[in-house]
Short mmCIF file of the N, C-alpha and C atoms (twelve columns), coordinates in Angstrom:
data_MODEL
# 
_entry.id   MODEL 
# 
loop_
_atom_site.group_PDB 
_atom_site.id 
_atom_site.type_symbol 
_atom_site.label_atom_id 
_atom_site.label_alt_id 
_atom_site.label_comp_id 
_atom_site.label_asym_id 
_atom_site.label_seq_id 
_atom_site.Cartn_x 
_atom_site.Cartn_y 
_atom_site.Cartn_z 
_atom_site.pdbx_PDB_model_num 
ATOM 1   N N  . UNK A 1  19.194 -32.125 12.641  1 
ATOM 2   C CA . UNK A 1  18.206 -33.173 12.457  1 
ATOM 3   C C  . UNK A 1  18.540 -33.910 11.165  1 
ATOM 4   N N  . UNK A 2  18.612 -35.221 11.273  1 
ATOM 5   C CA . UNK A 2  18.922 -36.041 10.105  1 
ATOM 6   C C  . UNK A 2  17.676 -36.803 9.666   1 
ATOM 7   N N  . UNK A 3  17.292 -36.601 8.419   1 
ATOM 8   C CA . UNK A 3  16.113 -37.269 7.863   1 
ATOM 9   C C  . UNK A 3  16.562 -38.101 6.671   1 
ATOM 10  N N  . UNK A 4  16.326 -39.398 6.758   1 
ATOM 11  C CA . UNK A 4  16.656 -40.306 5.659   1 
ATOM 12  C C  . UNK A 4  15.399 -40.483 4.817   1 
ATOM 13  N N  . UNK A 5  15.472 -40.147 3.549   1 
ATOM 14  C CA . UNK A 5  14.329 -40.307 2.649   1 
ATOM 15  C C  . UNK A 5  14.545 -41.587 1.856   1 
ATOM 16  N N  . UNK A 6  13.648 -42.540 2.074   1 
ATOM 17  C CA . UNK A 6  13.782 -43.871 1.480   1 
ATOM 18  C C  . UNK A 6  12.672 -44.131 0.467   1 
ATOM 19  N N  . UNK A 7  12.983 -44.906 -0.551  1 
ATOM 20  C CA . UNK A 7  11.923 -45.331 -1.477  1 
ATOM 21  C C  . UNK A 7  11.087 -46.413 -0.796  1 
ATOM 22  N N  . UNK A 8  9.881  -46.644 -1.269  1 
ATOM 23  C CA . UNK A 8  9.055  -47.704 -0.671  1 
ATOM 24  C C  . UNK A 8  9.716  -49.075 -0.800  1 
ATOM 25  N N  . UNK A 9  10.479 -49.269 -1.872  1 
ATOM 26  C CA . UNK A 9  11.203 -50.525 -2.095  1 
ATOM 27  C C  . UNK A 9  12.251 -50.287 -3.180  1 
ATOM 28  N N  . UNK A 10 13.201 -51.190 -3.262  1 
ATOM 29  C CA . UNK A 10 14.209 -51.094 -4.325  1 
ATOM 30  C C  . UNK A 10 13.550 -51.279 -5.679  1 
ATOM 31  N N  . UNK A 11 12.573 -52.175 -5.744  1 
ATOM 32  C CA . UNK A 11 11.862 -52.409 -7.003  1 
ATOM 33  C C  . UNK A 11 11.161 -51.128 -7.480  1 
ATOM 34  N N  . UNK A 12 10.550 -50.405 -6.537  1 
ATOM 35  C CA . UNK A 12 9.872  -49.156 -6.890  1 
ATOM 36  C C  . UNK A 12 10.897 -48.101 -7.300  1 
ATOM 37  N N  . UNK A 13 12.020 -48.053 -6.611  1 
ATOM 38  C CA . UNK A 13 13.070 -47.106 -6.997  1 
ATOM 39  C C  . UNK A 13 13.545 -47.397 -8.414  1 
ATOM 40  N N  . UNK A 14 13.734 -48.663 -8.715  1 
ATOM 41  C CA . UNK A 14 14.150 -49.047 -10.062 1 
ATOM 42  C C  . UNK A 14 13.105 -48.618 -11.095 1 
ATOM 43  N N  . UNK A 15 11.846 -48.840 -10.787 1 
ATOM 44  C CA . UNK A 15 10.767 -48.441 -11.702 1 
ATOM 45  C C  . UNK A 15 10.794 -46.934 -11.944 1 
ATOM 46  N N  . UNK A 16 10.964 -46.176 -10.877 1 
ATOM 47  C CA . UNK A 16 10.994 -44.713 -10.996 1 
ATOM 48  C C  . UNK A 16 12.179 -44.251 -11.842 1 
ATOM 49  N N  . UNK A 17 13.327 -44.828 -11.585 1 
ATOM 50  C CA . UNK A 17 14.517 -44.434 -12.347 1 
ATOM 51  C C  . UNK A 17 14.363 -44.761 -13.821 1 
ATOM 52  N N  . UNK A 18 13.822 -45.938 -14.121 1 
ATOM 53  C CA . UNK A 18 13.624 -46.329 -15.522 1 
ATOM 54  C C  . UNK A 18 12.591 -45.442 -16.203 1 
ATOM 55  N N  . UNK A 19 11.533 -45.076 -15.465 1 
ATOM 56  C CA . UNK A 19 10.458 -44.287 -16.084 1 
ATOM 57  C C  . UNK A 19 10.908 -42.875 -16.435 1 
ATOM 58  N N  . UNK A 20 11.944 -42.388 -15.777 1 
ATOM 59  C CA . UNK A 20 12.474 -41.060 -16.109 1 
ATOM 60  C C  . UNK A 20 13.115 -41.040 -17.493 1 
ATOM 61  N N  . UNK A 21 13.714 -42.153 -17.845 1 
ATOM 62  C CA . UNK A 21 14.348 -42.248 -19.150 1 
ATOM 63  C C  . UNK A 21 15.580 -41.385 -19.305 1 
ATOM 64  N N  . UNK A 22 16.255 -41.053 -18.215 1 
ATOM 65  C CA . UNK A 22 17.424 -40.178 -18.292 1 
ATOM 66  C C  . UNK A 22 18.750 -40.901 -18.083 1 
ATOM 67  N N  . UNK A 23 18.702 -42.129 -17.574 1 
ATOM 68  C CA . UNK A 23 19.939 -42.849 -17.257 1 
ATOM 69  C C  . UNK A 23 20.030 -44.155 -18.038 1 
ATOM 70  N N  . UNK A 24 21.270 -44.570 -18.260 1 
ATOM 71  C CA . UNK A 24 21.496 -45.861 -18.911 1 
ATOM 72  C C  . UNK A 24 21.190 -46.984 -17.925 1 
ATOM 73  N N  . UNK A 25 21.073 -48.206 -18.446 1 
ATOM 74  C CA . UNK A 25 20.851 -49.366 -17.570 1 
ATOM 75  C C  . UNK A 25 21.981 -49.502 -16.561 1 
ATOM 76  N N  . UNK A 26 23.196 -49.266 -17.031 1 
ATOM 77  C CA . UNK A 26 24.364 -49.372 -16.156 1 
ATOM 78  C C  . UNK A 26 24.297 -48.324 -15.031 1 
ATOM 79  N N  . UNK A 27 23.914 -47.113 -15.368 1 
ATOM 80  C CA . UNK A 27 23.811 -46.048 -14.372 1 
ATOM 81  C C  . UNK A 27 22.721 -46.366 -13.348 1 
ATOM 82  N N  . UNK A 28 21.626 -46.933 -13.823 1 
ATOM 83  C CA . UNK A 28 20.537 -47.303 -12.920 1 
ATOM 84  C C  . UNK A 28 20.999 -48.400 -11.966 1 
ATOM 85  N N  . UNK A 29 21.685 -49.401 -12.478 1 
ATOM 86  C CA . UNK A 29 22.179 -50.482 -11.619 1 
ATOM 87  C C  . UNK A 29 23.160 -49.954 -10.579 1 
ATOM 88  N N  . UNK A 30 24.003 -49.044 -10.979 1 
ATOM 89  C CA . UNK A 30 24.960 -48.444 -10.050 1 
ATOM 90  C C  . UNK A 30 24.218 -47.665 -8.957  1 
ATOM 91  N N  . UNK A 31 23.214 -46.933 -9.372  1 
ATOM 92  C CA . UNK A 31 22.432 -46.141 -8.413  1 
ATOM 93  C C  . UNK A 31 21.670 -47.046 -7.446  1 
ATOM 94  N N  . UNK A 32 21.126 -48.150 -7.943  1 
ATOM 95  C CA . UNK A 32 20.414 -49.092 -7.079  1 
ATOM 96  C C  . UNK A 32 21.359 -49.729 -6.060  1 
ATOM 97  N N  . UNK A 33 22.548 -50.081 -6.483  1 
ATOM 98  C CA . UNK A 33 23.543 -50.650 -5.570  1 
ATOM 99  C C  . UNK A 33 23.901 -49.650 -4.478  1 
ATOM 100 N N  . UNK A 34 24.079 -48.411 -4.889  1 
ATOM 101 C CA . UNK A 34 24.394 -47.359 -3.925  1 
ATOM 102 C C  . UNK A 34 23.227 -47.154 -2.955  1 
ATOM 103 N N  . UNK A 35 22.004 -47.216 -3.451  1 
ATOM 104 C CA . UNK A 35 20.825 -47.029 -2.604  1 
ATOM 105 C C  . UNK A 35 20.737 -48.108 -1.527  1 
ATOM 106 N N  . UNK A 36 21.048 -49.327 -1.889  1 
ATOM 107 C CA . UNK A 36 21.022 -50.428 -0.911  1 
ATOM 108 C C  . UNK A 36 22.023 -50.151 0.203   1 
ATOM 109 N N  . UNK A 37 23.220 -49.721 -0.155  1 
ATOM 110 C CA . UNK A 37 24.246 -49.400 0.843   1 
ATOM 111 C C  . UNK A 37 23.806 -48.237 1.720   1 
ATOM 112 N N  . UNK A 38 23.201 -47.227 1.106   1 
ATOM 113 C CA . UNK A 38 22.739 -46.071 1.873   1 
ATOM 114 C C  . UNK A 38 21.636 -46.458 2.854   1 
ATOM 115 N N  . UNK A 39 20.741 -47.349 2.440   1 
ATOM 116 C CA . UNK A 39 19.638 -47.755 3.317   1 
ATOM 117 C C  . UNK A 39 20.137 -48.501 4.543   1 
ATOM 118 N N  . UNK A 40 21.281 -49.144 4.419   1 
ATOM 119 C CA . UNK A 40 21.860 -49.830 5.565   1 
ATOM 120 C C  . UNK A 40 22.259 -48.849 6.665   1 
ATOM 121 N N  . UNK A 41 22.505 -47.608 6.306   1 
ATOM 122 C CA . UNK A 41 22.894 -46.603 7.299   1 
ATOM 123 C C  . UNK A 41 21.704 -45.799 7.828   1 
ATOM 124 N N  . UNK A 42 20.517 -46.099 7.381   1 
ATOM 125 C CA . UNK A 42 19.329 -45.327 7.771   1 
ATOM 126 C C  . UNK A 42 19.102 -45.318 9.279   1 
ATOM 127 N N  . UNK A 43 19.521 -46.366 9.964   1 
ATOM 128 C CA . UNK A 43 19.280 -46.433 11.412  1 
ATOM 129 C C  . UNK A 43 20.037 -45.352 12.179  1 
ATOM 130 N N  . UNK A 44 20.998 -44.707 11.543  1 
ATOM 131 C CA . UNK A 44 21.776 -43.661 12.190  1 
ATOM 132 C C  . UNK A 44 21.095 -42.285 12.089  1 
ATOM 133 N N  . UNK A 45 19.984 -42.225 11.408  1 
ATOM 134 C CA . UNK A 45 19.273 -40.969 11.223  1 
ATOM 135 C C  . UNK A 45 18.235 -40.775 12.331  1 
ATOM 136 N N  . UNK A 46 17.790 -39.530 12.509  1 
ATOM 137 C CA . UNK A 46 16.764 -39.231 13.507  1 
ATOM 138 C C  . UNK A 46 15.384 -39.674 13.041  1 
ATOM 139 N N  . UNK A 47 15.147 -39.557 11.753  1 
ATOM 140 C CA . UNK A 47 13.858 -39.909 11.168  1 
ATOM 141 C C  . UNK A 47 14.083 -40.659 9.864   1 
ATOM 142 N N  . UNK A 48 13.171 -41.562 9.553   1 
ATOM 143 C CA . UNK A 48 13.159 -42.228 8.257   1 
ATOM 144 C C  . UNK A 48 11.821 -41.905 7.608   1 
ATOM 145 N N  . UNK A 49 11.882 -41.312 6.454   1 
ATOM 146 C CA . UNK A 49 10.686 -40.901 5.729   1 
ATOM 147 C C  . UNK A 49 10.593 -41.737 4.462   1 
ATOM 148 N N  . UNK A 50 9.562  -42.543 4.358   1 
ATOM 149 C CA . UNK A 50 9.366  -43.370 3.164   1 
ATOM 150 C C  . UNK A 50 8.609  -42.540 2.143   1 
ATOM 151 N N  . UNK A 51 9.232  -42.341 1.001   1 
ATOM 152 C CA . UNK A 51 8.655  -41.528 -0.066  1 
ATOM 153 C C  . UNK A 51 7.772  -42.413 -0.948  1 
ATOM 154 N N  . UNK A 52 6.594  -42.741 -0.420  1 
ATOM 155 C CA . UNK A 52 5.689  -43.585 -1.188  1 
ATOM 156 C C  . UNK A 52 4.731  -42.749 -2.025  1 
ATOM 157 N N  . UNK A 53 3.985  -41.901 -1.383  1 
ATOM 158 C CA . UNK A 53 3.090  -40.988 -2.095  1 
ATOM 159 C C  . UNK A 53 3.544  -39.578 -1.767  1 
ATOM 160 N N  . UNK A 54 3.731  -38.761 -2.777  1 
ATOM 161 C CA . UNK A 54 4.325  -37.444 -2.605  1 
ATOM 162 C C  . UNK A 54 3.618  -36.616 -1.538  1 
ATOM 163 N N  . UNK A 55 2.312  -36.522 -1.597  1 
ATOM 164 C CA . UNK A 55 1.573  -35.685 -0.645  1 
ATOM 165 C C  . UNK A 55 1.725  -36.210 0.780   1 
ATOM 166 N N  . UNK A 56 1.679  -37.519 0.949   1 
ATOM 167 C CA . UNK A 56 1.828  -38.130 2.280   1 
ATOM 168 C C  . UNK A 56 3.243  -37.877 2.804   1 
ATOM 169 N N  . UNK A 57 4.242  -38.071 1.954   1 
ATOM 170 C CA . UNK A 57 5.631  -37.832 2.356   1 
ATOM 171 C C  . UNK A 57 5.840  -36.368 2.732   1 
ATOM 172 N N  . UNK A 58 5.241  -35.478 1.965   1 
ATOM 173 C CA . UNK A 58 5.339  -34.046 2.254   1 
ATOM 174 C C  . UNK A 58 4.735  -33.726 3.614   1 
ATOM 175 N N  . UNK A 59 3.574  -34.275 3.894   1 
ATOM 176 C CA . UNK A 59 2.916  -34.026 5.182   1 
ATOM 177 C C  . UNK A 59 3.747  -34.581 6.340   1 
ATOM 178 N N  . UNK A 60 4.357  -35.734 6.144   1 
ATOM 179 C CA . UNK A 60 5.229  -36.299 7.184   1 
ATOM 180 C C  . UNK A 60 6.441  -35.403 7.410   1 
ATOM 181 N N  . UNK A 61 7.009  -34.890 6.337   1 
ATOM 182 C CA . UNK A 61 8.148  -33.988 6.462   1 
ATOM 183 C C  . UNK A 61 7.752  -32.725 7.225   1 
ATOM 184 N N  . UNK A 62 6.606  -32.177 6.897   1 
ATOM 185 C CA . UNK A 62 6.109  -31.001 7.624   1 
ATOM 186 C C  . UNK A 62 5.943  -31.310 9.103   1 
ATOM 187 N N  . UNK A 63 5.410  -32.493 9.416   1 
ATOM 188 C CA . UNK A 63 5.212  -32.888 10.809  1 
ATOM 189 C C  . UNK A 63 6.550  -32.981 11.548  1 
ATOM 190 N N  . UNK A 64 7.560  -33.503 10.873  1 
ATOM 191 C CA . UNK A 64 8.888  -33.597 11.486  1 
ATOM 192 C C  . UNK A 64 9.427  -32.198 11.781  1 
ATOM 193 N N  . UNK A 65 9.294  -31.297 10.829  1 
ATOM 194 C CA . UNK A 65 9.782  -29.926 11.015  1 
ATOM 195 C C  . UNK A 65 9.053  -29.261 12.180  1 
ATOM 196 N N  . UNK A 66 7.750  -29.414 12.237  1 
ATOM 197 C CA . UNK A 66 6.973  -28.822 13.333  1 
ATOM 198 C C  . UNK A 66 7.388  -29.424 14.669  1 
ATOM 199 N N  . UNK A 67 7.538  -30.744 14.705  1 
ATOM 200 C CA . UNK A 67 7.950  -31.409 15.952  1 
ATOM 201 C C  . UNK A 67 9.315  -30.903 16.407  1 
ATOM 202 N N  . UNK A 68 10.232 -30.745 15.477  1 
ATOM 203 C CA . UNK A 68 11.564 -30.281 15.843  1 
ATOM 204 C C  . UNK A 68 11.543 -28.838 16.338  1 
ATOM 205 N N  . UNK A 69 10.694 -28.030 15.752  1 
ATOM 206 C CA . UNK A 69 10.572 -26.641 16.219  1 
ATOM 207 C C  . UNK A 69 9.991  -26.579 17.626  1 
ATOM 208 N N  . UNK A 70 9.201  -27.571 17.979  1 
ATOM 209 C CA . UNK A 70 8.564  -27.616 19.294  1 
ATOM 210 C C  . UNK A 70 9.372  -28.401 20.323  1 
ATOM 211 N N  . UNK A 71 10.480 -28.970 19.926  1 
ATOM 212 C CA . UNK A 71 11.307 -29.747 20.848  1 
ATOM 213 C C  . UNK A 71 11.655 -28.872 22.046  1 
ATOM 214 N N  . UNK A 72 11.478 -29.413 23.237  1 
ATOM 215 C CA . UNK A 72 11.657 -28.650 24.466  1 
ATOM 216 C C  . UNK A 72 13.004 -27.939 24.520  1 
ATOM 217 N N  . UNK A 73 14.063 -28.622 24.145  1 
ATOM 218 C CA . UNK A 73 15.388 -27.996 24.234  1 
ATOM 219 C C  . UNK A 73 15.474 -26.751 23.356  1 
ATOM 220 N N  . UNK A 74 14.820 -26.771 22.199  1 
ATOM 221 C CA . UNK A 74 14.848 -25.601 21.320  1 
ATOM 222 C C  . UNK A 74 14.021 -24.467 21.912  1 
ATOM 223 N N  . UNK A 75 12.872 -24.804 22.489  1 
ATOM 224 C CA . UNK A 75 12.004 -23.784 23.081  1 
ATOM 225 C C  . UNK A 75 12.691 -23.167 24.292  1 
ATOM 226 N N  . UNK A 76 13.306 -23.988 25.134  1 
ATOM 227 C CA . UNK A 76 14.005 -23.459 26.305  1 
ATOM 228 C C  . UNK A 76 15.167 -22.561 25.902  1 
ATOM 229 N N  . UNK A 77 15.882 -22.926 24.844  1 
ATOM 230 C CA . UNK A 77 16.976 -22.085 24.359  1 
ATOM 231 C C  . UNK A 77 16.445 -20.728 23.907  1 
ATOM 232 N N  . UNK A 78 15.319 -20.727 23.214  1 
ATOM 233 C CA . UNK A 78 14.724 -19.469 22.748  1 
ATOM 234 C C  . UNK A 78 14.269 -18.618 23.931  1 
ATOM 235 N N  . UNK A 79 13.677 -19.257 24.926  1 
ATOM 236 C CA . UNK A 79 13.227 -18.525 26.122  1 
ATOM 237 C C  . UNK A 79 14.430 -17.930 26.852  1 
ATOM 238 N N  . UNK A 80 15.499 -18.698 26.978  1 
ATOM 239 C CA . UNK A 80 16.708 -18.217 27.645  1 
ATOM 240 C C  . UNK A 80 17.290 -17.015 26.908  1 
ATOM 241 N N  . UNK A 81 17.286 -17.061 25.571  1 
ATOM 242 C CA . UNK A 81 17.795 -15.930 24.790  1 
ATOM 243 C C  . UNK A 81 16.973 -14.673 25.042  1 
ATOM 244 N N  . UNK A 82 15.671 -14.835 25.086  1 
ATOM 245 C CA . UNK A 82 14.788 -13.685 25.337  1 
ATOM 246 C C  . UNK A 82 15.068 -13.104 26.718  1 
ATOM 247 N N  . UNK A 83 15.202 -13.980 27.711  1 
ATOM 248 C CA . UNK A 83 15.472 -13.542 29.077  1 
ATOM 249 C C  . UNK A 83 16.816 -12.813 29.166  1 
ATOM 250 N N  . UNK A 84 17.818 -13.331 28.453  1 
ATOM 251 C CA . UNK A 84 19.141 -12.702 28.479  1 
ATOM 252 C C  . UNK A 84 19.109 -11.328 27.814  1 
ATOM 253 N N  . UNK A 85 18.308 -11.164 26.794  1 
ATOM 254 C CA . UNK A 85 18.200 -9.852  26.110  1 
ATOM 255 C C  . UNK A 85 17.570 -8.827  27.024  1 
ATOM 256 N N  . UNK A 86 16.646 -9.259  27.872  1 
ATOM 257 C CA . UNK A 86 15.951 -8.340  28.770  1 
ATOM 258 C C  . UNK A 86 16.838 -7.941  29.929  1 
ATOM 259 N N  . UNK A 87 17.864 -8.736  30.197  1 
ATOM 260 C CA . UNK A 87 18.733 -8.438  31.350  1 
ATOM 261 C C  . UNK A 87 19.733 -7.353  31.033  1 
# 
């Protein structure tokens, strides 16, 4: 399962990076450029999770994990394994 975690916007990502106070302006600009390129590939992922509010993003991530655990193909595989063990 591929989950792309995206910032709400590039402007917000820039604000977050600056507020940390750990990177130079040059490093932040490089990271922002890389983020734009990475976001262009987001359509290749199974899910896109926008990290806007931590608690909301966390709940969405939990929902994705639960949904994937309940995916029919995974459940059928587990049932088949149980049946094969009994044989």
